[in-house]
Amino acid sequence: MNDFTIHTNETSGLRLTYHHLVLVLFWITLLFQLTTLKHIWAIADLSRIINSATLIFLIMYVFYAITSLRYNKNVWIYYIIPGLLVYLGFLFNFSINTLDNYKVINYFGLLVPWAMFLIMPALLKKMEYDSDKLWQYFYYFMLVASSLGILEYYLFFSDIVSMRIISIPGGKFYAGSFSLLHLLSDGSAHSRLYACFGEPGNLAMLLLPVILYAYYHKKYVGLAIFLLALYLTNSLGGYISFFLMVLFILFLAINKRKLPVLIPVAAVTLISLGFIISYLDNLNDPIFQNKSNSIASRVSNIKNTMINLPDMLVDNPIGFELTEGTSSTSKNPHYYGSNFAIGYSIQMGGISAFLGYSIILIVSIITAFSKIITKNLSNEEKVVCVSLIVLFPFIFQRSTVWDSAIFAFLFSPFIIRYLQSR
């Protein structure tokens, strides 16, 4: 009976409606949340209206999805409940702080990725979710963004075109039509490629999945553009994760049937990553010397968070007190920066968000490793599995794909299907 009713006009129309809904939410994420295009195009006010309307819709849909639909037990335990812990932890802390100071209401925007995360199981039940199509759209978006970013980068530094100066929450930038460059204190532009993203490291992080996509789908022109863009970001984290990615590509291509080979490759690579980050400021290579202060600061943030984790959770069970501005939690004695993603989850949502975020990271990595050792992976599965592994080190450096709605669109369907299959 189910196989018959799925093809009725009413059901087909409903699925088409959900398909359009997903596409609208996907492009809103790319244009108004993931990038700085709203600042480059001077449409920040429009962006706030669209993001606010999106958040209101998602909050209502989350309530419907959680209370009205039934899900697989594994999906409940390992996906929905951890997501709810983060979502409710953020929501409660933001609400308490907004009652004291309405100027921090902008923090509610951080709920959008987690609301998208929570409605994904419902969307998978309501429609035939074509995640491969969204990967294709993401690939072309990154291809256009990278190509235009490289073009404006070349034209600006060749003195062929000029850029205007704009001020955005991340500082002052030279802005073109599709990209920006950080304005240094001496009035010059930073030599690292930003494209339309807030930081070169963010661009590097998002380039890694599409590099994999281009490689496995034999899109070699796109691959060449992405590799050039990755080089121009001059992102150490991007370079390290790219090296890790190459190792896993080789493993899948040459020796994927031998499980023992995977374990030492992953262990040695991750241990090497830790040593590189910890001792980078002692290296004499000029390429690395300029990054030593940033690396030392991030290592300090991670160490302090780990050492003081029990005190942070006890003293701030619902999260830190928030104030407007970029240093919103700096007055808290346990504030150690926002580079370490797990520490940031504590700041925003306390114990609840810490537990949920940690479980989601663990489930993501276990899922990726469990699938990567199996035979006959599809191209999409290879892209998703390897991406999850190589993106994991970014939790020690900045906000990650787990903190963006792009994770729900591109990675969540894979994880949910895996949990259902178990």
Tab-separated table of C-alpha atoms in Angstrom:
chain	number	residue	atom	x	y	z
A	1	MET	CA	0.000	0.000	0.000
A	2	ASN	CA	2.849	2.402	0.814
A	3	ASP	CA	4.528	1.726	-2.501
A	4	PHE	CA	1.290	2.614	-4.256
A	5	THR	CA	0.416	5.785	-2.346
A	6	ILE	CA	3.858	7.272	-2.713
A	7	HIS	CA	3.076	7.911	-6.374
A	8	THR	CA	-0.255	9.680	-5.940
A	9	ASN	CA	-0.500	13.285	-7.130
A	10	GLU	CA	-1.041	14.554	-3.582
A	11	THR	CA	2.049	12.821	-2.239
A	12	SER	CA	4.157	13.786	-5.253
A	13	GLY	CA	3.086	17.415	-4.875
A	14	LEU	CA	3.982	17.368	-1.174
A	15	ARG	CA	7.399	15.927	-1.914
A	16	LEU	CA	7.956	18.610	-4.560
A	17	THR	CA	7.011	21.277	-2.009
A	18	TYR	CA	9.559	19.913	0.471
A	19	HIS	CA	12.145	19.769	-2.310
A	20	HIS	CA	11.640	23.482	-2.985
A	21	LEU	CA	11.772	24.191	0.741
A	22	VAL	CA	15.143	22.489	1.038
A	23	LEU	CA	16.530	24.413	-1.929
A	24	VAL	CA	15.345	27.746	-0.512
A	25	LEU	CA	16.888	27.009	2.895
A	26	PHE	CA	20.087	25.779	1.225
A	27	TRP	CA	20.600	28.983	-0.775
A	28	ILE	CA	19.685	31.176	2.188
A	29	THR	CA	22.431	29.394	4.107
A	30	LEU	CA	25.012	29.975	1.386
A	31	LEU	CA	24.157	33.575	0.564
A	32	PHE	CA	23.203	35.026	3.940
A	33	GLN	CA	24.877	32.881	6.605
A	34	LEU	CA	27.959	31.066	5.329
A	35	THR	CA	29.532	33.956	3.410
A	36	THR	CA	30.093	37.711	3.719
A	37	LEU	CA	28.176	38.482	0.526
A	38	LYS	CA	25.550	40.377	2.551
A	39	HIS	CA	28.286	42.835	3.539
A	40	ILE	CA	29.967	42.909	0.137
A	41	TRP	CA	26.648	43.676	-1.555
A	42	ALA	CA	25.496	46.010	1.266
A	43	ILE	CA	22.317	44.027	1.944
A	44	ALA	CA	22.920	43.324	5.645
A	45	ASP	CA	19.459	44.665	6.598
A	46	LEU	CA	17.763	42.393	4.071
A	47	SER	CA	19.894	39.518	5.347
A	48	ARG	CA	18.725	40.117	8.921
A	49	ILE	CA	15.094	40.052	7.832
A	50	ILE	CA	15.532	36.835	5.843
A	51	ASN	CA	17.537	35.129	8.587
A	52	SER	CA	15.008	36.159	11.235
A	53	ALA	CA	12.119	34.788	9.170
A	54	THR	CA	14.105	31.594	8.567
A	55	LEU	CA	14.784	31.181	12.278
A	56	ILE	CA	11.118	31.653	13.221
A	57	PHE	CA	10.050	29.081	10.630
A	58	LEU	CA	12.708	26.597	11.743
A	59	ILE	CA	11.826	26.942	15.438
A	60	MET	CA	8.197	26.127	14.630
A	61	TYR	CA	9.167	23.247	12.366
A	62	VAL	CA	11.507	21.789	14.979
A	63	PHE	CA	8.603	21.670	17.437
A	64	TYR	CA	6.425	19.930	14.835
A	65	ALA	CA	9.159	17.494	13.783
A	66	ILE	CA	10.020	16.440	17.335
A	67	THR	CA	6.470	16.122	18.668
A	68	SER	CA	4.576	14.774	15.652
A	69	LEU	CA	6.851	12.325	13.828
A	70	ARG	CA	8.299	8.953	14.771
A	71	TYR	CA	11.938	8.091	14.176
A	72	ASN	CA	14.291	5.150	14.353
A	73	LYS	CA	15.593	4.510	17.886
A	74	ASN	CA	19.234	4.996	16.876
A	75	VAL	CA	18.361	8.303	15.217
A	76	TRP	CA	16.722	9.443	18.463
A	77	ILE	CA	19.609	8.411	20.707
A	78	TYR	CA	22.616	9.376	18.609
A	79	TYR	CA	21.298	12.261	16.510
A	80	ILE	CA	18.130	13.975	17.736
A	81	ILE	CA	18.815	13.952	21.492
A	82	PRO	CA	22.400	15.315	21.131
A	83	GLY	CA	21.097	17.960	18.724
A	84	LEU	CA	18.369	18.903	21.184
A	85	LEU	CA	20.941	19.246	23.967
A	86	VAL	CA	22.852	21.817	21.922
A	87	TYR	CA	19.725	23.551	20.623
A	88	LEU	CA	17.989	23.842	24.008
A	89	GLY	CA	21.224	24.796	25.787
A	90	PHE	CA	21.759	27.660	23.341
A	91	LEU	CA	18.087	28.670	23.388
A	92	PHE	CA	17.883	28.810	27.184
A	93	ASN	CA	21.105	30.801	27.643
A	94	PHE	CA	20.278	33.235	24.832
A	95	SER	CA	16.787	33.770	26.230
A	96	ILE	CA	18.041	34.431	29.779
A	97	ASN	CA	20.671	36.884	28.520
A	98	THR	CA	18.249	38.663	26.182
A	99	LEU	CA	15.865	39.310	29.067
A	100	ASP	CA	18.726	41.106	30.851
A	101	ASN	CA	20.127	42.821	27.760
A	102	TYR	CA	18.109	42.977	24.537
A	103	LYS	CA	21.250	43.959	22.590
A	104	VAL	CA	22.432	40.331	22.600
A	105	ILE	CA	19.379	39.153	20.670
A	106	ASN	CA	21.615	38.630	17.619
A	107	TYR	CA	22.984	35.480	19.293
A	108	PHE	CA	19.735	33.736	18.381
A	109	GLY	CA	21.164	33.473	14.870
A	110	LEU	CA	23.410	30.698	16.185
A	111	LEU	CA	20.279	28.566	16.572
A	112	VAL	CA	19.723	28.333	12.802
A	113	PRO	CA	22.317	25.577	12.142
A	114	TRP	CA	20.997	23.461	15.025
A	115	ALA	CA	17.381	23.948	14.016
A	116	MET	CA	18.323	22.788	10.499
A	117	PHE	CA	20.163	19.865	12.076
A	118	LEU	CA	17.037	18.837	13.999
A	119	ILE	CA	14.556	19.050	11.119
A	120	MET	CA	16.700	16.931	8.806
A	121	PRO	CA	15.271	13.556	10.003
A	122	ALA	CA	11.775	14.946	9.312
A	123	LEU	CA	12.762	16.087	5.814
A	124	LEU	CA	14.187	12.653	5.077
A	125	LYS	CA	10.847	11.130	6.059
A	126	LYS	CA	8.847	13.624	4.029
A	127	MET	CA	10.774	13.490	0.750
A	128	GLU	CA	13.324	11.593	-1.300
A	129	TYR	CA	16.234	13.744	-0.169
A	130	ASP	CA	18.776	14.057	-2.990
A	131	SER	CA	21.906	14.936	-1.044
A	132	ASP	CA	24.087	14.266	-4.088
A	133	LYS	CA	22.271	17.065	-5.926
A	134	LEU	CA	22.999	19.457	-3.054
A	135	TRP	CA	26.650	18.412	-3.144
A	136	GLN	CA	26.632	19.321	-6.837
A	137	TYR	CA	25.111	22.726	-6.090
A	138	PHE	CA	27.671	23.313	-3.321
A	139	TYR	CA	30.485	22.349	-5.693
A	140	TYR	CA	29.378	24.883	-8.303
A	141	PHE	CA	28.829	27.576	-5.694
A	142	MET	CA	32.359	27.094	-4.345
A	143	LEU	CA	33.715	26.976	-7.910
A	144	VAL	CA	32.135	30.336	-8.758
A	145	ALA	CA	33.095	31.883	-5.414
A	146	SER	CA	36.712	30.668	-5.685
A	147	SER	CA	37.091	31.663	-9.334
A	148	LEU	CA	35.716	35.166	-8.796
A	149	GLY	CA	37.759	35.523	-5.620
A	150	ILE	CA	40.984	34.566	-7.413
A	151	LEU	CA	40.141	36.886	-10.335
A	152	GLU	CA	39.504	39.914	-8.106
A	153	TYR	CA	42.577	38.991	-6.025
A	154	TYR	CA	44.750	39.079	-9.147
A	155	LEU	CA	43.181	42.261	-10.544
A	156	PHE	CA	43.522	44.104	-7.228
A	157	PHE	CA	47.165	43.213	-6.592
A	158	SER	CA	47.954	43.975	-10.250
A	159	ASP	CA	46.527	47.483	-9.743
A	160	ILE	CA	43.968	46.885	-12.489
A	161	VAL	CA	40.925	47.421	-10.259
A	162	SER	CA	40.396	49.158	-6.944
A	163	MET	CA	38.272	48.136	-3.969
A	164	ARG	CA	36.262	50.140	-1.454
A	165	ILE	CA	36.799	49.919	2.312
A	166	ILE	CA	33.976	48.477	4.405
A	167	SER	CA	33.577	47.801	8.131
A	168	ILE	CA	31.942	44.543	9.174
A	169	PRO	CA	31.871	42.624	12.486
A	170	GLY	CA	35.204	40.982	11.629
A	171	GLY	CA	37.025	44.294	11.091
A	172	LYS	CA	37.821	46.534	8.140
A	173	PHE	CA	38.190	45.063	4.659
A	174	TYR	CA	38.793	45.980	1.048
A	175	ALA	CA	35.654	44.804	-0.759
A	176	GLY	CA	35.184	44.162	-4.452
A	177	SER	CA	32.058	42.872	-6.166
A	178	PHE	CA	32.357	39.262	-5.013
A	179	SER	CA	35.246	39.069	-2.554
A	180	LEU	CA	37.123	40.940	0.136
A	181	LEU	CA	40.610	41.279	1.606
A	182	HIS	CA	41.518	42.190	5.159
A	183	LEU	CA	42.718	45.765	5.652
A	184	LEU	CA	45.999	45.856	7.567
A	185	SER	CA	46.977	48.624	9.980
A	186	ASP	CA	49.321	50.221	7.423
A	187	GLY	CA	46.499	50.539	4.892
A	188	SER	CA	47.600	47.663	2.695
A	189	ALA	CA	45.582	44.537	1.922
A	190	HIS	CA	46.350	41.143	3.418
A	191	SER	CA	47.944	38.843	0.843
A	192	ARG	CA	45.845	35.810	1.819
A	193	LEU	CA	42.825	34.841	-0.273
A	194	TYR	CA	39.463	35.385	1.432
A	195	ALA	CA	37.084	35.147	-1.555
A	196	CYS	CA	33.619	35.842	-0.067
A	197	PHE	CA	34.369	34.294	3.340
A	198	GLY	CA	35.217	35.937	6.649
A	199	GLU	CA	38.625	34.284	7.075
A	200	PRO	CA	41.110	32.488	4.805
A	201	GLY	CA	40.924	29.527	7.197
A	202	ASN	CA	37.159	29.309	6.675
A	203	LEU	CA	37.676	29.275	2.922
A	204	ALA	CA	40.357	26.575	3.252
A	205	MET	CA	38.065	24.469	5.425
A	206	LEU	CA	35.215	24.618	2.898
A	207	LEU	CA	37.536	23.958	-0.041
A	208	LEU	CA	38.530	20.539	1.289
A	209	PRO	CA	35.144	18.817	0.692
A	210	VAL	CA	34.811	20.244	-2.819
A	211	ILE	CA	38.391	19.219	-3.631
A	212	LEU	CA	37.312	15.681	-2.770
A	213	TYR	CA	34.128	16.084	-4.794
A	214	ALA	CA	36.049	17.348	-7.830
A	215	TYR	CA	38.584	14.520	-7.562
A	216	TYR	CA	36.076	11.681	-7.293
A	217	HIS	CA	33.808	13.132	-9.985
A	218	LYS	CA	36.757	13.781	-12.328
A	219	LYS	CA	36.172	17.538	-12.547
A	220	TYR	CA	39.809	18.397	-13.056
A	221	VAL	CA	39.414	22.048	-14.055
A	222	GLY	CA	37.494	22.674	-10.849
A	223	LEU	CA	40.082	20.671	-8.919
A	224	ALA	CA	42.887	22.866	-10.263
A	225	ILE	CA	41.006	26.050	-9.295
A	226	PHE	CA	40.313	24.739	-5.781
A	227	LEU	CA	43.947	23.726	-5.265
A	228	LEU	CA	45.113	27.191	-6.341
A	229	ALA	CA	42.591	28.789	-4.001
A	230	LEU	CA	43.741	26.548	-1.129
A	231	TYR	CA	47.355	27.559	-1.777
A	232	LEU	CA	46.446	31.267	-1.794
A	233	THR	CA	44.659	30.991	1.573
A	234	ASN	CA	48.047	30.222	3.155
A	235	SER	CA	46.128	28.310	5.829
A	236	LEU	CA	48.284	25.982	7.880
A	237	GLY	CA	45.231	24.083	9.090
A	238	GLY	CA	44.086	23.740	5.494
A	239	TYR	CA	47.475	22.396	4.412
A	240	ILE	CA	47.605	19.857	7.237
A	241	SER	CA	44.077	18.625	6.578
A	242	PHE	CA	44.842	18.423	2.864
A	243	PHE	CA	47.835	16.186	3.654
A	244	LEU	CA	45.570	14.023	5.821
A	245	MET	CA	43.051	13.900	2.964
A	246	VAL	CA	45.665	12.653	0.522
A	247	LEU	CA	46.532	9.798	2.880
A	248	PHE	CA	42.925	8.670	3.028
A	249	ILE	CA	42.498	8.955	-0.739
A	250	LEU	CA	45.512	6.680	-1.121
A	251	PHE	CA	44.113	4.269	1.441
A	252	LEU	CA	40.786	4.018	-0.384
A	253	ALA	CA	42.510	3.606	-3.731
A	254	ILE	CA	45.223	1.112	-2.802
A	255	ASN	CA	44.585	-0.793	0.370
A	256	LYS	CA	41.069	-0.224	1.649
A	257	ARG	CA	40.453	-3.930	2.336
A	258	LYS	CA	43.124	-4.135	5.040
A	259	LEU	CA	41.684	-2.698	8.226
A	260	PRO	CA	44.979	-2.698	10.215
A	261	VAL	CA	46.503	-0.247	7.733
A	262	LEU	CA	43.913	2.429	8.470
A	263	ILE	CA	44.456	2.601	12.204
A	264	PRO	CA	48.176	3.488	12.220
A	265	VAL	CA	47.750	5.922	9.312
A	266	ALA	CA	45.035	7.821	11.161
A	267	ALA	CA	46.787	7.633	14.528
A	268	VAL	CA	50.175	8.763	13.230
A	269	THR	CA	48.623	11.593	11.224
A	270	LEU	CA	46.548	12.944	14.108
A	271	ILE	CA	49.457	12.624	16.563
A	272	SER	CA	51.698	14.438	14.083
A	273	LEU	CA	49.067	17.147	13.807
A	274	GLY	CA	49.133	17.613	17.580
A	275	PHE	CA	52.918	17.877	17.642
A	276	ILE	CA	52.970	20.323	14.752
A	277	ILE	CA	50.456	22.614	16.450
A	278	SER	CA	52.183	22.376	19.842
A	279	TYR	CA	55.737	23.026	18.659
A	280	LEU	CA	55.214	25.155	15.583
A	281	ASP	CA	56.412	28.315	17.290
A	282	ASN	CA	59.832	26.694	17.787
A	283	LEU	CA	60.384	26.087	14.079
A	284	ASN	CA	62.736	28.375	12.176
A	285	ASP	CA	61.108	28.140	8.769
A	286	PRO	CA	60.085	31.690	7.743
A	287	ILE	CA	56.843	30.314	6.290
A	288	PHE	CA	55.751	29.284	9.770
A	289	GLN	CA	57.251	32.093	11.860
A	290	ASN	CA	54.509	34.560	10.928
A	291	LYS	CA	51.912	32.125	12.240
A	292	SER	CA	53.588	31.325	15.562
A	293	ASN	CA	51.675	33.886	17.610
A	294	SER	CA	48.315	32.716	16.274
A	295	ILE	CA	49.206	29.075	16.828
A	296	ALA	CA	50.510	29.732	20.343
A	297	SER	CA	47.284	31.555	21.199
A	298	ARG	CA	45.134	28.707	19.927
A	299	VAL	CA	47.175	26.080	21.744
A	300	SER	CA	46.840	28.150	24.928
A	301	ASN	CA	43.062	28.346	24.423
A	302	ILE	CA	42.787	24.574	24.057
A	303	LYS	CA	45.034	23.805	27.020
A	304	ASN	CA	43.270	26.255	29.324
A	305	THR	CA	39.864	24.943	28.312
A	306	MET	CA	40.899	21.344	28.976
A	307	ILE	CA	42.545	22.133	32.313
A	308	ASN	CA	39.667	24.266	33.570
A	309	LEU	CA	36.841	22.219	32.022
A	310	PRO	CA	35.343	21.051	35.379
A	311	ASP	CA	35.351	24.608	36.763
A	312	MET	CA	33.816	25.972	33.555
A	313	LEU	CA	30.941	23.486	33.738
A	314	VAL	CA	30.331	23.990	37.462
A	315	ASP	CA	30.524	27.781	37.408
A	316	ASN	CA	28.616	28.212	34.126
A	317	PRO	CA	26.088	25.340	33.926
A	318	ILE	CA	23.824	27.179	31.472
A	319	GLY	CA	26.572	29.045	29.590
A	320	PHE	CA	28.446	32.330	29.900
A	321	GLU	CA	26.901	35.730	30.391
A	322	LEU	CA	26.755	37.402	26.979
A	323	THR	CA	27.296	41.013	25.990
A	324	GLU	CA	27.162	42.731	22.628
A	325	GLY	CA	30.331	42.981	20.576
A	326	THR	CA	33.023	40.582	19.444
A	327	SER	CA	34.437	39.986	22.935
A	328	SER	CA	31.099	39.104	24.454
A	329	THR	CA	32.387	36.596	26.982
A	330	SER	CA	35.857	38.001	27.633
A	331	LYS	CA	34.876	39.253	31.108
A	332	ASN	CA	34.244	35.698	32.269
A	333	PRO	CA	37.259	34.316	34.218
A	334	HIS	CA	36.959	31.083	32.242
A	335	TYR	CA	36.955	32.721	28.831
A	336	TYR	CA	39.870	31.295	26.823
A	337	GLY	CA	38.974	32.467	23.340
A	338	SER	CA	36.545	31.050	20.799
A	339	ASN	CA	38.943	28.957	18.720
A	340	PHE	CA	38.243	25.631	20.432
A	341	ALA	CA	34.803	24.509	19.231
A	342	ILE	CA	34.013	22.398	22.303
A	343	GLY	CA	34.941	25.261	24.635
A	344	TYR	CA	32.782	27.603	22.581
A	345	SER	CA	29.809	25.266	22.974
A	346	ILE	CA	30.189	25.560	26.760
A	347	GLN	CA	30.273	29.347	26.525
A	348	MET	CA	27.088	29.455	24.477
A	349	GLY	CA	25.040	26.643	26.024
A	350	GLY	CA	26.715	25.298	29.160
A	351	ILE	CA	26.651	21.631	30.189
A	352	SER	CA	23.779	20.746	27.856
A	353	ALA	CA	25.497	22.083	24.721
A	354	PHE	CA	28.847	20.596	25.766
A	355	LEU	CA	27.380	17.095	26.051
A	356	GLY	CA	25.372	17.335	22.858
A	357	TYR	CA	28.202	18.818	20.791
A	358	SER	CA	30.691	16.206	22.024
A	359	ILE	CA	28.329	13.339	21.187
A	360	ILE	CA	27.679	14.716	17.696
A	361	LEU	CA	31.417	14.959	17.002
A	362	ILE	CA	32.006	11.404	18.259
A	363	VAL	CA	29.094	9.972	16.260
A	364	SER	CA	30.297	11.782	13.117
A	365	ILE	CA	33.818	10.396	13.374
A	366	ILE	CA	32.725	6.863	14.286
A	367	THR	CA	30.303	6.879	11.352
A	368	ALA	CA	33.017	8.046	8.961
A	369	PHE	CA	35.558	5.466	10.111
A	370	SER	CA	32.976	2.670	10.172
A	371	LYS	CA	31.983	3.345	6.576
A	372	ILE	CA	35.417	4.063	5.211
A	373	ILE	CA	36.616	0.512	5.935
A	374	THR	CA	33.743	-1.073	4.001
A	375	LYS	CA	33.832	-2.103	0.374
A	376	ASN	CA	32.152	-0.502	-2.618
A	377	LEU	CA	31.644	3.015	-1.318
A	378	SER	CA	29.869	5.394	-3.668
A	379	ASN	CA	31.562	8.637	-4.655
A	380	GLU	CA	29.262	10.573	-2.317
A	381	GLU	CA	30.127	8.252	0.580
A	382	LYS	CA	33.840	8.705	-0.076
A	383	VAL	CA	33.463	12.488	-0.160
A	384	VAL	CA	31.416	12.598	3.042
A	385	CYS	CA	33.520	10.092	5.027
A	386	VAL	CA	36.895	11.581	4.180
A	387	SER	CA	35.560	15.125	4.618
A	388	LEU	CA	34.313	14.393	8.140
A	389	ILE	CA	37.735	13.042	9.110
A	390	VAL	CA	39.853	15.802	7.565
A	391	LEU	CA	37.560	18.552	8.862
A	392	PHE	CA	37.737	17.288	12.437
A	393	PRO	CA	41.083	19.040	13.253
A	394	PHE	CA	39.381	22.393	12.595
A	395	ILE	CA	37.546	22.083	15.929
A	396	PHE	CA	40.850	23.237	17.466
A	397	GLN	CA	41.062	26.341	15.297
A	398	ARG	CA	37.712	27.996	14.514
A	399	SER	CA	34.008	27.463	14.047
A	400	THR	CA	33.544	24.357	11.936
A	401	VAL	CA	31.093	22.851	9.471
A	402	TRP	CA	29.356	21.336	12.508
A	403	ASP	CA	28.465	24.905	13.519
A	404	SER	CA	26.959	25.687	10.120
A	405	ALA	CA	23.673	24.673	8.522
A	406	ILE	CA	25.745	23.340	5.634
A	407	PHE	CA	26.490	20.330	7.852
A	408	ALA	CA	22.768	19.487	8.010
A	409	PHE	CA	22.363	19.695	4.237
A	410	LEU	CA	25.480	17.797	3.158
A	411	PHE	CA	26.465	15.494	6.019
A	412	SER	CA	23.431	14.802	8.197
A	413	PRO	CA	21.560	12.654	5.620
A	414	PHE	CA	24.539	10.306	5.425
A	415	ILE	CA	24.770	9.998	9.228
A	416	ILE	CA	21.018	9.493	9.648
A	417	ARG	CA	20.922	6.767	7.010
A	418	TYR	CA	23.869	5.055	8.651
A	419	LEU	CA	22.142	5.113	12.051
A	420	GLN	CA	18.968	3.727	10.519
A	421	SER	CA	20.910	0.878	8.912
A	422	ARG	CA	22.326	-0.161	12.277
